[in-house]
Amino acid sequence: MAKIHEVAEAAGVSISTVSYALSGKRTISAETRRRIEQAVRELDYRPNAGARMLAGRRTNIFALTEPFRADTYAPAHMAFVLATSIAARRYDYDVLLLTEEQASAGMRRVARSGLADAVLVLDVAPDDERVELARHLDIPSVFVGVPNDHDGLVCVDLDFEAAAGLAVDRLADAGHRTIGLLGHPAAAYHRSNFPPRVRAGFERRARERGLADTVELPEFGGARRVAVRAALGVLLDRGVTGIVLHCDEEAHVAALDELAARGLRVPDDVSVVSVGSTFDTSSMQPPLDVLPLVPQASCDLAVDLAMQLLSDAVPPPGVRLVAPVYHDHGSVAPPGRR
Amino acid sequence: MAKIHEVAEAAGVSISTVSYALSGKRTISAETRRRIEQAVRELDYRPNAGARMLAGRRTNIFALTEPFRADTYAPAHMAFVLATSIAARRYDYDVLLLTEEQASAGMRRVARSGLADAVLVLDVAPDDERVELARHLDIPSVFVGVPNDHDGLVCVDLDFEAAAGLAVDRLADAGHRTIGLLGHPAAAYHRSNFPPRVRAGFERRARERGLADTVELPEFGGARRVAVRAALGVLLDRGVTGIVLHCDEEAHVAALDELAARGLRVPDDVSVVSVGSTFDTSSMQPPLDVLPLVPQASCDLAVDLAMQLLSDAVPPPGVRLVAPVYHDHGSVAPPGRR
DNA sequence: TTGAAAGCGATACCAA
DNA sequence: TTGGTATCGCTTTCAA
């Protein structure tokens, strides 16, 4: 592996000139820069990561903490990991994956050994052990998700509350007076930070719009579809004509199946809006209106903030909410014959 | 962050003694070791990663290349990423995630910058661009999966062919004479390295046992269940009484639903065995016999091999196949009334 | 616009 | 069993 010394020699300059040419922290004459770039190319030179970490201030690595649990919903989490990785590469950063059970141990280890410049915290629980740790870490961190106690933290997330509110608005505007929320299993409301926010947004806006609302949280488990069917039954028994879905893909499919099985058409008989989904609802049967959760949006912003935290223009702590966008696929209509 | 110098001072020894005490590469007197360990604990010392990379030979980092594609089946892939991470931690190694589209670029970058000691290659395609690159990389690599051309490579994987063979054996032993394979969508047989191996194992053993066999590869897409239903129809029309499943969880569920919808009971009317699944088939309705793909088994072995490649006892290249294990959950019985 | 040289914080060789 | 120190390959300050 070529070293900076060889590049300098090949270009006929000193190693410091090579270093500055590569980092851009000094103005280099066009001719010199050209020769250096050529030497770099010919030698396929890449600065040694260890040397760079040691001499410079940067590791060019983000630690990504995402404690995988048995009940982790893989597709969504993987989407976030991928989005983070892509976002990081925009700044020539790599991502070190921390998946340990005890997330704190990994964060502490990485921070104290100077392996990463910052920590990106995913899969945030309402009451997350990493919150307290983040406050005392010697490197900055950005949370993708909003824990209950986020004092002094930098957080990024979709504005789930607003998303749920917009979904309710859409139904209310279409004339629905009785609506329902089909949510995640109850346990998710303690484990994840966003289901409660969707629920709160749903209930608040329903109240504001004077709608009758019902929330059902079908359980996971062997007979998932049975639970979804029962939940839908409850909603329909209460006269619900508009449904907000905030659950995983499987529950979406099960709900649509159940509506079809009952002979209810969307949107003629029942209107449906999906909130905070990471999967594609536009190719479902029927396509569903959705206010999606876009991992890349949150992760791009999170990485941008991390970079700022590493600069001299440190942004203030606080929660940055990404505005939800409504995608119309024709699953909402005025209440029908039911 | 404490440095080795401070530890040495606190323990009243030289920095080299501290270094040796921590690496265990030298015998240290019990008393000295005790004092050093105490100093380390009190200062919460962790060696600086960059300095270690530069001075030592090791980065203590594995690069994990897994090019996420749109059609990637997230749960399985995430399971492998997690298993790799866990396996790596056993040796105090961290995992750097390479997800870039052009996997080769990431591998080359990491290798040339000395960011990782070895590369673990996941999600291996039959004809994988990373194969050729791995041969010319300056750091060793281990493939989790077996590409067609694996000459000179170190590969680890479940013995899918044997697994399919054992599934066929089980059905044949129970008396089935006409069996079917419900596989992944056709495209998967070009994209992934293992579906063809399952198919080959299935067909070969069926031939050896003198069974009539049919292979159906239902497509993905909007109406997944429809495709699975049609495929099952074909198999049943051909008089199949024993079915081998090698497909994702959704297809499993769809297949079982379809059997139930047709009034066929498992195993009374139809016997079913799942091959190479990473999800839990024992809690399905009904529970299914399975020869599972256990990510931790492959990944532990892969990491063990990577560590050996970094040692002076370099193992020879070649394919290491993990023996499949049959889990009986009562979904196979002698052919019934059909 | 460029160069020389002092670190960065470990590892491991050479001595003692 | 322990210590002194050259060395790893870069970044960055100080000079020119």
XYZ file of C-alpha atoms (C1' of nucleotides) in Angstrom:
708
model
C 0.000 0.000 0.000
C 1.421 3.289 -1.124
C 2.199 5.882 1.507
C 2.101 9.613 1.375
C 5.857 9.699 1.090
C 5.776 7.848 -2.199
C 3.113 10.134 -3.547
C 5.187 13.154 -2.589
C 8.215 11.687 -4.275
C 6.336 10.832 -7.439
C 4.883 14.323 -7.602
C 8.152 15.976 -6.702
C 6.769 17.795 -3.678
C 6.868 17.447 0.090
C 4.492 15.239 2.016
C 2.866 18.212 3.655
C 1.952 19.564 0.269
C 0.376 16.239 -0.589
C -1.553 16.250 2.633
C -2.836 19.766 2.059
C -3.685 19.064 -1.541
C -5.781 16.119 -0.439
C -7.513 17.823 2.428
C -7.995 21.076 0.583
C -6.989 23.009 3.667
C -4.456 25.045 1.773
C -4.400 26.623 -1.634
C -2.233 24.643 -3.992
C -1.098 25.810 -7.404
C -2.952 24.205 -10.258
C 0.155 22.562 -11.638
C 1.234 21.100 -8.314
C -2.248 19.842 -7.623
C -2.366 18.196 -11.002
C 0.885 16.351 -10.449
C -0.222 15.218 -7.023
C -3.564 14.006 -8.240
C -1.883 12.065 -10.961
C 0.530 10.443 -8.538
C -2.357 9.560 -6.255
C -4.177 7.951 -9.118
C -1.200 6.046 -10.424
C -0.287 4.690 -7.020
C -3.928 4.134 -6.051
C -3.112 5.937 -2.853
C -5.471 6.057 0.103
C -4.335 7.686 3.351
C -3.810 5.155 6.103
C -6.851 5.203 8.343
C -4.952 4.628 11.561
C -2.407 7.323 10.886
C -5.143 9.728 10.004
C -7.064 9.030 13.152
C -3.969 9.472 15.228
C -2.581 12.604 13.661
C -5.769 14.301 12.697
C -8.791 14.916 14.737
C -11.059 12.714 12.657
C -11.706 9.017 12.401
C -14.169 9.489 9.558
C -16.328 6.895 11.235
C -19.776 7.143 12.767
C -20.856 4.596 15.295
C -24.396 3.438 14.682
C -26.092 1.973 17.719
C -29.107 -0.145 17.027
C -29.683 -2.865 19.595
C -31.344 -5.633 17.615
C -34.010 -7.315 19.676
C -35.937 -10.464 18.984
C -39.039 -8.459 18.147
C -37.235 -5.971 15.957
C -39.112 -5.321 12.752
C -36.280 -6.040 10.369
C -37.328 -4.312 7.148
C -37.764 -0.911 8.722
C -34.622 -1.123 10.779
C -32.565 -2.282 7.882
C -33.891 0.618 5.850
C -32.607 2.984 8.507
C -29.229 1.344 8.724
C -28.896 1.525 4.982
C -30.073 5.120 4.842
C -27.575 6.079 7.518
C -24.781 4.391 5.682
C -25.657 6.199 2.469
C -25.945 9.504 4.261
C -22.571 9.010 5.907
C -20.820 8.238 2.643
C -21.775 11.678 1.368
C -19.163 12.995 3.772
C -16.721 10.168 3.176
C -17.687 8.621 6.494
C -18.021 4.934 7.226
C -20.421 3.328 9.643
C -19.461 1.073 12.503
C -22.338 -1.080 13.616
C -23.041 -1.505 17.320
C -25.652 -4.166 17.898
C -24.787 -5.319 21.364
C -27.485 -6.147 23.848
C -26.170 -3.592 26.252
C -26.034 -0.717 23.855
C -24.365 1.518 26.391
C -21.312 -0.669 26.651
C -20.694 -0.451 22.937
C -21.153 3.286 22.836
C -18.818 3.805 25.731
C -16.209 1.517 24.295
C -16.207 3.193 20.913
C -16.170 6.659 22.366
C -13.361 6.023 24.799
C -11.160 4.339 22.255
C -11.686 7.160 19.799
C -12.962 4.780 17.178
C -15.733 7.079 16.033
C -16.276 10.804 15.754
C -19.936 10.692 16.699
C -22.708 8.286 17.558
C -25.946 7.926 15.667
C -28.654 6.448 17.850
C -31.373 4.420 16.153
C -34.393 2.478 17.393
C -34.954 4.888 20.235
C -37.158 3.776 23.112
C -39.315 6.279 25.010
C -37.185 5.639 28.057
C -33.837 4.814 26.506
C -30.740 3.957 28.513
C -28.625 5.594 25.830
C -30.055 9.015 26.622
C -28.226 9.392 29.874
C -25.066 7.926 28.447
C -25.121 10.264 25.458
C -25.038 13.229 27.810
C -21.777 12.102 29.336
C -20.040 10.766 26.277
C -16.908 12.497 25.051
C -18.195 12.492 21.487
C -21.414 14.023 20.164
C -24.477 12.003 19.284
C -27.622 12.389 17.237
C -30.826 10.529 17.994
C -33.031 9.369 15.160
C -36.208 9.280 17.174
C -37.409 11.287 20.134
C -37.077 9.837 23.641
C -39.341 11.197 26.367
C -36.502 12.933 28.088
C -34.549 14.583 25.297
C -33.201 17.470 27.233
C -29.915 18.645 25.779
C -30.011 16.075 22.986
C -30.001 16.522 19.259
C -32.914 14.529 17.842
C -34.269 14.032 14.346
C -37.487 12.369 13.318
C -40.575 12.460 11.192
C -43.261 14.567 12.797
C -45.460 11.585 13.537
C -47.956 13.626 15.474
C -48.467 15.975 12.565
C -48.655 13.007 10.185
C -51.436 11.414 12.203
C -53.137 14.794 12.395
C -53.036 15.207 8.629
C -54.469 11.737 8.167
C -57.354 12.615 10.469
C -57.826 15.910 8.652
C -58.076 14.148 5.348
C -60.757 11.822 6.642
C -62.619 14.642 8.349
C -62.444 16.798 5.227
C -63.951 13.933 3.252
C -66.868 13.943 5.632
C -66.078 11.081 7.971
C -67.404 11.540 11.495
C -66.356 8.272 13.081
C -62.786 7.089 12.642
C -60.490 4.465 14.010
C -56.781 3.877 14.490
C -55.419 0.412 13.914
C -52.093 0.575 15.663
C -49.091 -1.494 16.592
C -49.361 -4.085 19.357
C -49.602 -2.479 22.788
C -46.060 -3.437 23.734
C -44.682 -1.300 20.913
C -45.959 1.788 22.699
C -43.445 1.219 25.451
C -40.613 -0.012 23.319
C -40.611 2.528 20.541
C -40.828 6.263 20.715
C -43.107 6.952 17.781
C -46.275 4.853 18.186
C -47.366 6.974 21.144
C -46.811 10.087 19.097
C -49.002 8.787 16.298
C -51.683 7.875 18.746
C -51.511 11.254 20.454
C -51.686 13.073 17.141
C -54.619 10.946 16.058
C -56.604 11.479 19.227
C -55.890 15.144 19.516
C -56.873 15.997 15.996
C -59.978 13.813 16.220
C -60.982 15.786 19.266
C -60.237 19.068 17.566
C -62.333 18.070 14.601
C -65.125 16.749 16.778
C -64.854 13.189 15.484
C -65.695 10.009 17.327
C -62.551 7.941 17.504
C -61.510 4.470 18.542
C -58.049 2.983 18.929
C -57.348 -0.709 18.498
C -53.969 -2.327 19.041
C -54.043 -5.878 17.699
C -51.453 -8.165 19.272
C -48.696 -10.014 17.532
C -48.306 -13.724 17.951
C -49.180 -16.926 16.195
C -52.516 -15.841 14.815
C -51.704 -12.347 13.737
C -54.449 -12.175 11.225
C -57.014 -13.220 13.778
C -56.055 -10.327 15.992
C -56.249 -7.858 13.145
C -59.597 -9.254 12.112
C -60.959 -8.858 15.614
C -59.641 -5.317 15.872
C -61.228 -4.391 12.584
C -64.437 -5.926 13.810
C -64.436 -3.669 16.829
C -63.845 -0.588 14.716
C -66.568 -1.439 12.244
C -69.012 -2.284 15.010
C -68.523 1.206 16.305
C -69.523 2.592 12.947
C -66.065 3.602 11.811
C -65.979 4.706 8.183
C -62.420 6.016 8.094
C -59.391 4.056 9.279
C -55.876 5.188 10.024
C -53.308 2.420 9.848
C -50.120 2.646 11.843
C -48.793 -0.879 11.938
C -46.454 -3.167 10.045
C -46.890 -4.375 6.514
C -48.324 -7.706 7.540
C -51.083 -6.007 9.514
C -51.819 -3.739 6.571
C -52.281 -6.723 4.312
C -54.336 -8.545 6.887
C -56.576 -5.519 7.378
C -57.162 -5.097 3.660
C -57.863 -8.805 3.319
C -60.358 -8.621 6.114
C -62.138 -5.644 4.595
C -62.350 -7.497 1.303
C -63.590 -10.604 3.070
C -66.361 -8.545 4.603
C -67.296 -7.280 1.206
C -66.220 -3.758 2.056
C -64.590 -1.809 -0.716
C -61.940 0.878 -0.295
C -62.689 3.759 -0.568
C -66.361 3.298 -1.454
C -67.336 1.710 1.843
C -64.356 2.470 4.026
C -61.585 5.035 3.667
C -58.068 4.133 4.721
C -54.887 6.146 5.327
C -51.544 4.704 6.304
C -49.265 6.686 8.625
C -45.544 6.345 9.132
C -45.014 3.332 6.895
C -41.601 2.508 5.461
C -42.948 0.022 2.956
C -44.778 0.673 -0.285
C -48.507 1.122 0.217
C -49.094 2.265 -3.342
C -48.886 -1.262 -4.706
C -51.217 -2.779 -2.172
C -54.688 -3.986 -3.039
C -56.033 -1.365 -3.148
C -53.306 1.275 -3.134
C -53.402 3.236 0.114
C -52.956 6.898 0.813
C -49.941 7.306 3.027
C -47.877 9.742 5.034
C -44.706 7.699 4.828
C -41.754 7.531 7.124
C -38.810 8.143 4.810
C -35.622 6.821 6.387
C -33.365 8.713 4.034
C -34.922 12.017 5.027
C -34.306 11.477 8.731
C -30.901 9.916 8.275
C -29.612 12.557 5.890
C -30.589 15.191 8.390
C -29.106 13.230 11.262
C -25.780 12.930 9.506
C -25.834 16.586 8.528
C -26.313 17.449 12.174
C -23.568 15.090 13.250
C -21.195 16.799 10.850
C -22.194 20.169 12.231
C -21.604 18.943 15.751
C -18.084 18.084 14.657
C -17.532 21.497 13.132
C -16.969 24.751 14.944
C -20.513 25.866 14.191
C -22.118 23.544 16.712
C -25.897 23.554 16.379
C -27.986 23.902 19.529
C -29.613 20.809 21.020
C -33.264 20.229 20.257
C -35.710 18.165 18.276
C -35.782 18.570 14.499
C -39.025 17.244 13.080
C -39.336 16.342 9.427
C -42.614 17.549 7.942
C -44.868 14.705 6.770
C -46.023 14.556 3.168
C -49.396 13.230 2.101
C -49.401 10.826 -0.848
C -52.772 10.381 -2.443
C -53.484 6.985 -3.954
C -57.220 7.175 -3.916
C -58.068 5.305 -0.731
C -60.076 8.148 0.796
C -63.575 9.147 -0.320
C -66.683 10.502 1.336
C -68.379 7.981 3.614
C -70.541 5.593 1.606
C -73.547 3.464 2.275
C -72.453 1.971 5.537
C -9.529 10.248 27.550
C -6.747 8.605 29.487
C -3.636 7.552 27.619
C -1.279 4.705 28.214
C 1.209 7.102 29.716
C -1.146 7.994 32.531
C -1.873 4.375 33.222
C 1.826 3.632 33.412
C 2.353 6.494 35.794
C -0.541 5.482 38.024
C 0.728 1.922 38.156
C 4.331 2.977 38.598
C 5.598 1.080 35.567
C 6.707 1.870 32.026
C 4.298 2.202 29.151
C 5.706 -0.866 27.489
C 4.834 -2.907 30.530
C 1.308 -1.593 30.397
C 1.068 -2.451 26.739
C 2.339 -5.969 27.326
C 0.115 -6.483 30.304
C -2.898 -5.558 28.229
C -1.976 -7.583 25.180
C -0.779 -10.550 27.207
C 2.185 -10.929 24.883
C 4.608 -11.004 27.762
C 4.523 -12.573 31.178
C 3.910 -9.974 33.830
C 4.297 -10.535 37.541
C 1.043 -10.933 39.389
C 1.625 -7.862 41.483
C 2.479 -5.625 38.539
C -0.454 -6.893 36.582
C -2.748 -6.176 39.490
C -1.584 -2.597 39.779
C -1.931 -2.048 36.065
C -5.381 -3.504 35.938
C -6.441 -1.301 38.774
C -5.067 1.787 37.085
C -6.852 0.837 33.895
C -10.088 0.452 35.766
C -9.771 3.674 37.694
C -8.922 5.697 34.634
C -11.406 3.808 32.477
C -8.615 3.433 29.982
C -9.133 2.136 26.454
C -6.211 2.109 24.034
C -6.627 4.667 21.278
C -7.897 2.907 18.200
C -5.934 4.988 15.749
C -2.658 4.606 17.547
C -3.206 0.908 17.796
C -3.924 0.574 14.116
C -0.843 2.534 13.254
C 1.628 0.943 15.596
C 0.285 -2.545 15.706
C -0.689 -4.740 12.899
C -4.362 -4.863 13.814
C -7.317 -2.578 13.375
C -9.629 -4.920 15.261
C -12.228 -4.194 12.643
C -13.887 -6.458 10.116
C -15.460 -4.950 7.066
C -18.809 -6.498 6.299
C -19.904 -6.131 2.720
C -23.570 -6.617 2.067
C -24.901 -4.648 -0.875
C -28.498 -3.962 0.062
C -30.706 -4.191 -2.981
C -34.308 -3.222 -3.401
C -35.355 -6.847 -3.393
C -33.224 -7.805 -0.417
C -35.157 -9.929 2.040
C -34.496 -7.838 5.107
C -35.164 -10.230 7.992
C -32.692 -12.837 6.825
C -30.019 -10.341 5.931
C -30.365 -8.502 9.158
C -30.026 -11.786 10.993
C -26.713 -12.367 9.265
C -25.446 -8.891 9.969
C -26.351 -9.298 13.605
C -24.818 -12.755 13.816
C -21.605 -11.472 12.281
C -21.447 -8.624 14.704
C -21.925 -10.961 17.641
C -19.344 -13.366 16.312
C -16.836 -10.560 15.837
C -17.264 -9.261 19.365
C -16.064 -12.606 20.692
C -12.634 -11.553 19.480
C -13.032 -7.925 20.468
C -13.593 -6.995 16.852
C -16.002 -4.386 15.581
C -17.881 -4.450 12.322
C -17.769 -1.778 9.663
C -20.765 -1.927 7.383
C -20.278 -1.591 3.637
C -23.591 -1.260 1.876
C -22.613 0.597 -1.236
C -24.147 -0.224 -4.555
C -20.807 -0.986 -6.055
C -19.596 -3.321 -3.366
C -16.152 -3.534 -4.884
C -15.457 0.132 -4.402
C -16.142 -0.111 -0.699
C -14.011 -3.184 -0.257
C -11.127 -1.657 -2.123
C -11.363 1.573 -0.228
C -11.374 -0.106 3.154
C -8.583 -2.462 2.259
C -6.307 0.168 0.824
C -6.781 2.539 3.709
C -6.081 -0.220 6.187
C -9.379 0.354 7.920
C -10.117 -3.323 8.393
C -8.120 -6.474 8.959
C -10.345 -8.679 6.853
C -13.507 -8.605 4.806
C -16.573 -10.721 5.455
C -18.638 -11.107 2.327
C -22.381 -11.611 2.729
C -25.256 -11.998 0.309
C -23.115 -13.788 -2.220
C -24.363 -14.030 -5.783
C -23.546 -17.071 -7.942
C -21.494 -14.798 -10.170
C -20.314 -12.186 -7.711
C -18.113 -9.249 -8.660
C -16.510 -9.412 -5.243
C -14.957 -12.789 -5.995
C -12.374 -11.451 -8.382
C -11.692 -8.475 -6.177
C -11.181 -10.631 -3.102
C -8.401 -12.470 -4.870
C -6.436 -9.283 -5.374
C -7.175 -7.546 -2.117
C -4.338 -6.932 0.293
C -6.388 -8.248 3.197
C -7.984 -11.670 3.562
C -11.679 -12.296 3.092
C -14.227 -14.927 4.026
C -17.366 -15.551 2.000
C -20.561 -16.507 3.763
C -22.098 -18.269 0.802
C -20.585 -20.148 -2.105
C -20.146 -18.401 -5.448
C -19.872 -20.555 -8.559
C -16.233 -19.743 -8.997
C -14.768 -20.036 -5.523
C -11.306 -21.062 -6.502
C -8.808 -19.964 -3.894
C -11.495 -18.483 -1.658
C -12.446 -19.293 1.895
C -16.203 -19.915 1.975
C -18.616 -20.893 4.715
C -22.226 -21.911 4.372
C -24.972 -24.273 5.331
C -24.874 -27.392 3.197
C -28.072 -26.499 1.384
C -27.775 -29.394 -0.999
C -27.560 -31.880 1.832
C -30.420 -30.102 3.604
C -32.674 -30.469 0.591
C -31.565 -34.062 0.265
C -32.489 -34.815 3.873
C -35.885 -33.222 3.358
C -36.503 -35.446 0.367
C -35.280 -38.451 2.318
C -37.705 -37.749 5.089
C -40.614 -37.590 2.686
C -39.454 -40.672 0.814
C -38.965 -42.580 4.061
C -42.535 -41.710 5.033
C -43.710 -43.294 1.840
C -44.259 -40.329 -0.457
C -43.668 -41.066 -4.129
C -44.580 -37.741 -5.672
C -43.091 -34.598 -4.220
C -42.789 -30.951 -5.051
C -40.496 -28.030 -4.328
C -42.043 -24.647 -3.766
C -39.082 -22.360 -4.243
C -38.093 -18.727 -4.372
C -39.032 -16.600 -7.378
C -37.011 -17.511 -10.450
C -34.906 -14.362 -10.276
C -33.517 -15.431 -6.908
C -31.761 -18.319 -8.613
C -29.502 -15.904 -10.386
C -29.115 -13.433 -7.621
C -28.381 -15.685 -4.701
C -26.029 -18.568 -4.455
C -28.098 -20.960 -2.397
C -31.482 -21.413 -4.100
C -29.840 -23.313 -6.964
C -28.112 -25.540 -4.460
C -31.386 -26.370 -2.747
C -32.979 -27.129 -6.060
C -30.074 -29.278 -7.154
C -30.125 -31.212 -3.885
C -33.861 -31.689 -4.155
C -33.805 -32.939 -7.716
C -30.820 -35.176 -7.273
C -32.121 -36.922 -4.195
C -35.572 -37.271 -5.729
C -33.955 -38.992 -8.664
C -31.856 -41.187 -6.430
C -34.927 -42.217 -4.487
C -36.956 -42.752 -7.612
C -39.530 -40.098 -6.798
C -41.563 -38.031 -9.194
C -40.719 -34.415 -8.554
C -41.948 -31.008 -9.622
C -40.443 -27.591 -9.014
C -42.543 -24.444 -8.835
C -41.136 -20.954 -8.410
C -43.962 -18.532 -7.647
C -43.168 -14.931 -8.523
C -43.107 -11.979 -6.217
C -45.148 -8.915 -6.931
C -48.414 -7.339 -5.983
C -50.425 -10.505 -5.695
C -47.955 -12.733 -3.964
C -50.557 -14.993 -2.531
C -52.102 -15.527 -5.923
C -48.804 -16.758 -7.298
C -48.279 -19.119 -4.385
C -51.808 -20.396 -4.754
C -51.291 -21.113 -8.420
C -47.991 -22.851 -7.758
C -49.565 -25.021 -5.100
C -52.340 -25.816 -7.523
C -49.842 -27.081 -10.056
C -48.129 -29.269 -7.486
C -51.369 -30.745 -6.199
C -52.643 -31.339 -9.707
C -49.584 -33.448 -10.308
C -50.506 -35.593 -7.348
C -47.864 -34.253 -4.987
C -48.286 -35.480 -1.420
C -45.055 -34.144 0.010
C -43.899 -30.561 -0.308
C -40.504 -29.013 0.324
C -40.649 -25.292 1.000
C -37.674 -23.111 0.235
C -39.044 -19.604 0.157
C -39.589 -16.627 2.419
C -41.871 -16.478 5.404
C -44.684 -14.810 3.530
C -44.772 -17.594 0.985
C -44.770 -20.176 3.766
C -47.798 -18.551 5.339
C -49.518 -18.198 2.004
C -48.880 -21.850 1.185
C -50.257 -23.055 4.508
C -53.275 -20.785 4.121
C -53.903 -22.177 0.688
C -53.673 -25.759 1.889
C -56.138 -24.970 4.659
C -58.418 -23.217 2.201
C -58.441 -26.360 0.095
C -59.373 -28.368 3.127
C -56.049 -30.161 3.133
C -54.597 -30.934 6.520
C -50.897 -31.150 7.357
C -49.611 -33.798 7.711
C -52.690 -35.982 7.258
C -53.284 -35.015 3.654
C -50.047 -33.326 2.708
C -46.614 -33.483 4.311
C -44.464 -30.364 4.393
C -40.789 -29.710 5.156
C -39.129 -26.319 5.196
C -35.518 -25.995 4.054
C -33.029 -23.241 4.793
C -35.399 -20.959 6.665
C -34.134 -18.294 9.030
C -37.520 -17.670 10.601
C -39.395 -19.778 13.089
C -41.470 -22.480 11.427
C -42.318 -24.203 14.693
C -44.937 -21.611 15.590
C -46.675 -21.666 12.249
C -50.099 -23.154 11.729
C -49.332 -26.000 11.714
C -45.740 -26.167 12.961
C -43.443 -27.259 10.160
C -40.489 -29.611 10.121
C -37.436 -27.648 9.138
C -33.763 -27.846 8.268
C -33.024 -24.275 9.260
C -30.360 -21.911 8.089
C -28.741 -20.749 11.316
C -26.942 -17.449 10.733
C -24.948 -17.677 13.937
C -23.509 -21.042 12.925
C -22.195 -19.741 9.614
C -21.079 -16.404 10.973
C -19.264 -17.831 13.962
C -17.354 -20.102 11.666
C -16.690 -17.292 9.202
C -15.225 -15.116 11.930
C -13.181 -17.998 13.300
C -11.715 -18.473 9.852
C -11.055 -14.776 9.455
C -9.132 -14.807 12.712
C -7.136 -17.766 11.535
C -6.370 -16.006 8.277
C -4.920 -13.206 10.365
C -2.820 -15.567 12.414
C 0.294 -17.386 11.341
C -1.608 -20.646 11.023
C -3.365 -19.656 7.828
C -6.032 -22.180 6.865
C -6.147 -23.410 3.275
C -8.784 -21.991 0.941
C -11.875 -24.067 0.345
C -15.551 -24.395 1.107
C -16.616 -25.251 4.656
C -20.152 -26.572 4.712
C -22.165 -26.594 7.900
C -24.102 -29.827 8.331
C -27.884 -29.343 8.297
C -29.977 -30.464 11.252
C -33.499 -31.826 10.933
C -36.063 -30.422 13.372
C -39.178 -32.528 13.668
C -42.390 -30.660 14.399
C -44.795 -33.250 13.119
C -45.529 -31.977 9.632
C -44.517 -35.187 7.891
C -46.592 -38.367 7.893
C -47.275 -41.187 5.460
C -49.316 -40.082 2.467
C -53.014 -40.017 3.272
C -56.217 -40.358 1.387
C -55.367 -38.071 -1.484
C 2.806 28.683 -2.533
C 5.734 25.272 -0.345
C 8.784 22.572 3.123
C 10.713 20.864 7.532
C 9.695 18.782 11.494
C 7.061 18.061 15.804
C 3.740 15.390 17.467
C -0.531 11.946 17.706
C -0.549 7.223 21.197
C 0.144 3.050 20.777
C 3.388 -1.586 19.662
C 7.309 -4.258 19.871
C 12.323 -4.604 19.340
C 16.575 -4.381 21.819
C 18.641 -4.167 26.259
C 19.168 -4.831 31.009
C 10.406 -9.623 34.644
C 10.845 -4.853 33.165
C 12.271 -0.301 30.620
C 13.818 2.765 26.907
C 12.838 4.034 22.433
C 12.368 3.627 17.351
C 8.540 3.313 14.564
C 3.938 3.304 12.360
C 1.877 7.290 8.429
C -0.304 10.986 8.712
C -1.782 16.254 10.143
C -0.527 20.671 11.204
C 2.358 24.410 13.106
C 6.094 27.227 12.183
C 9.271 29.104 8.786
C 10.671 30.502 4.459
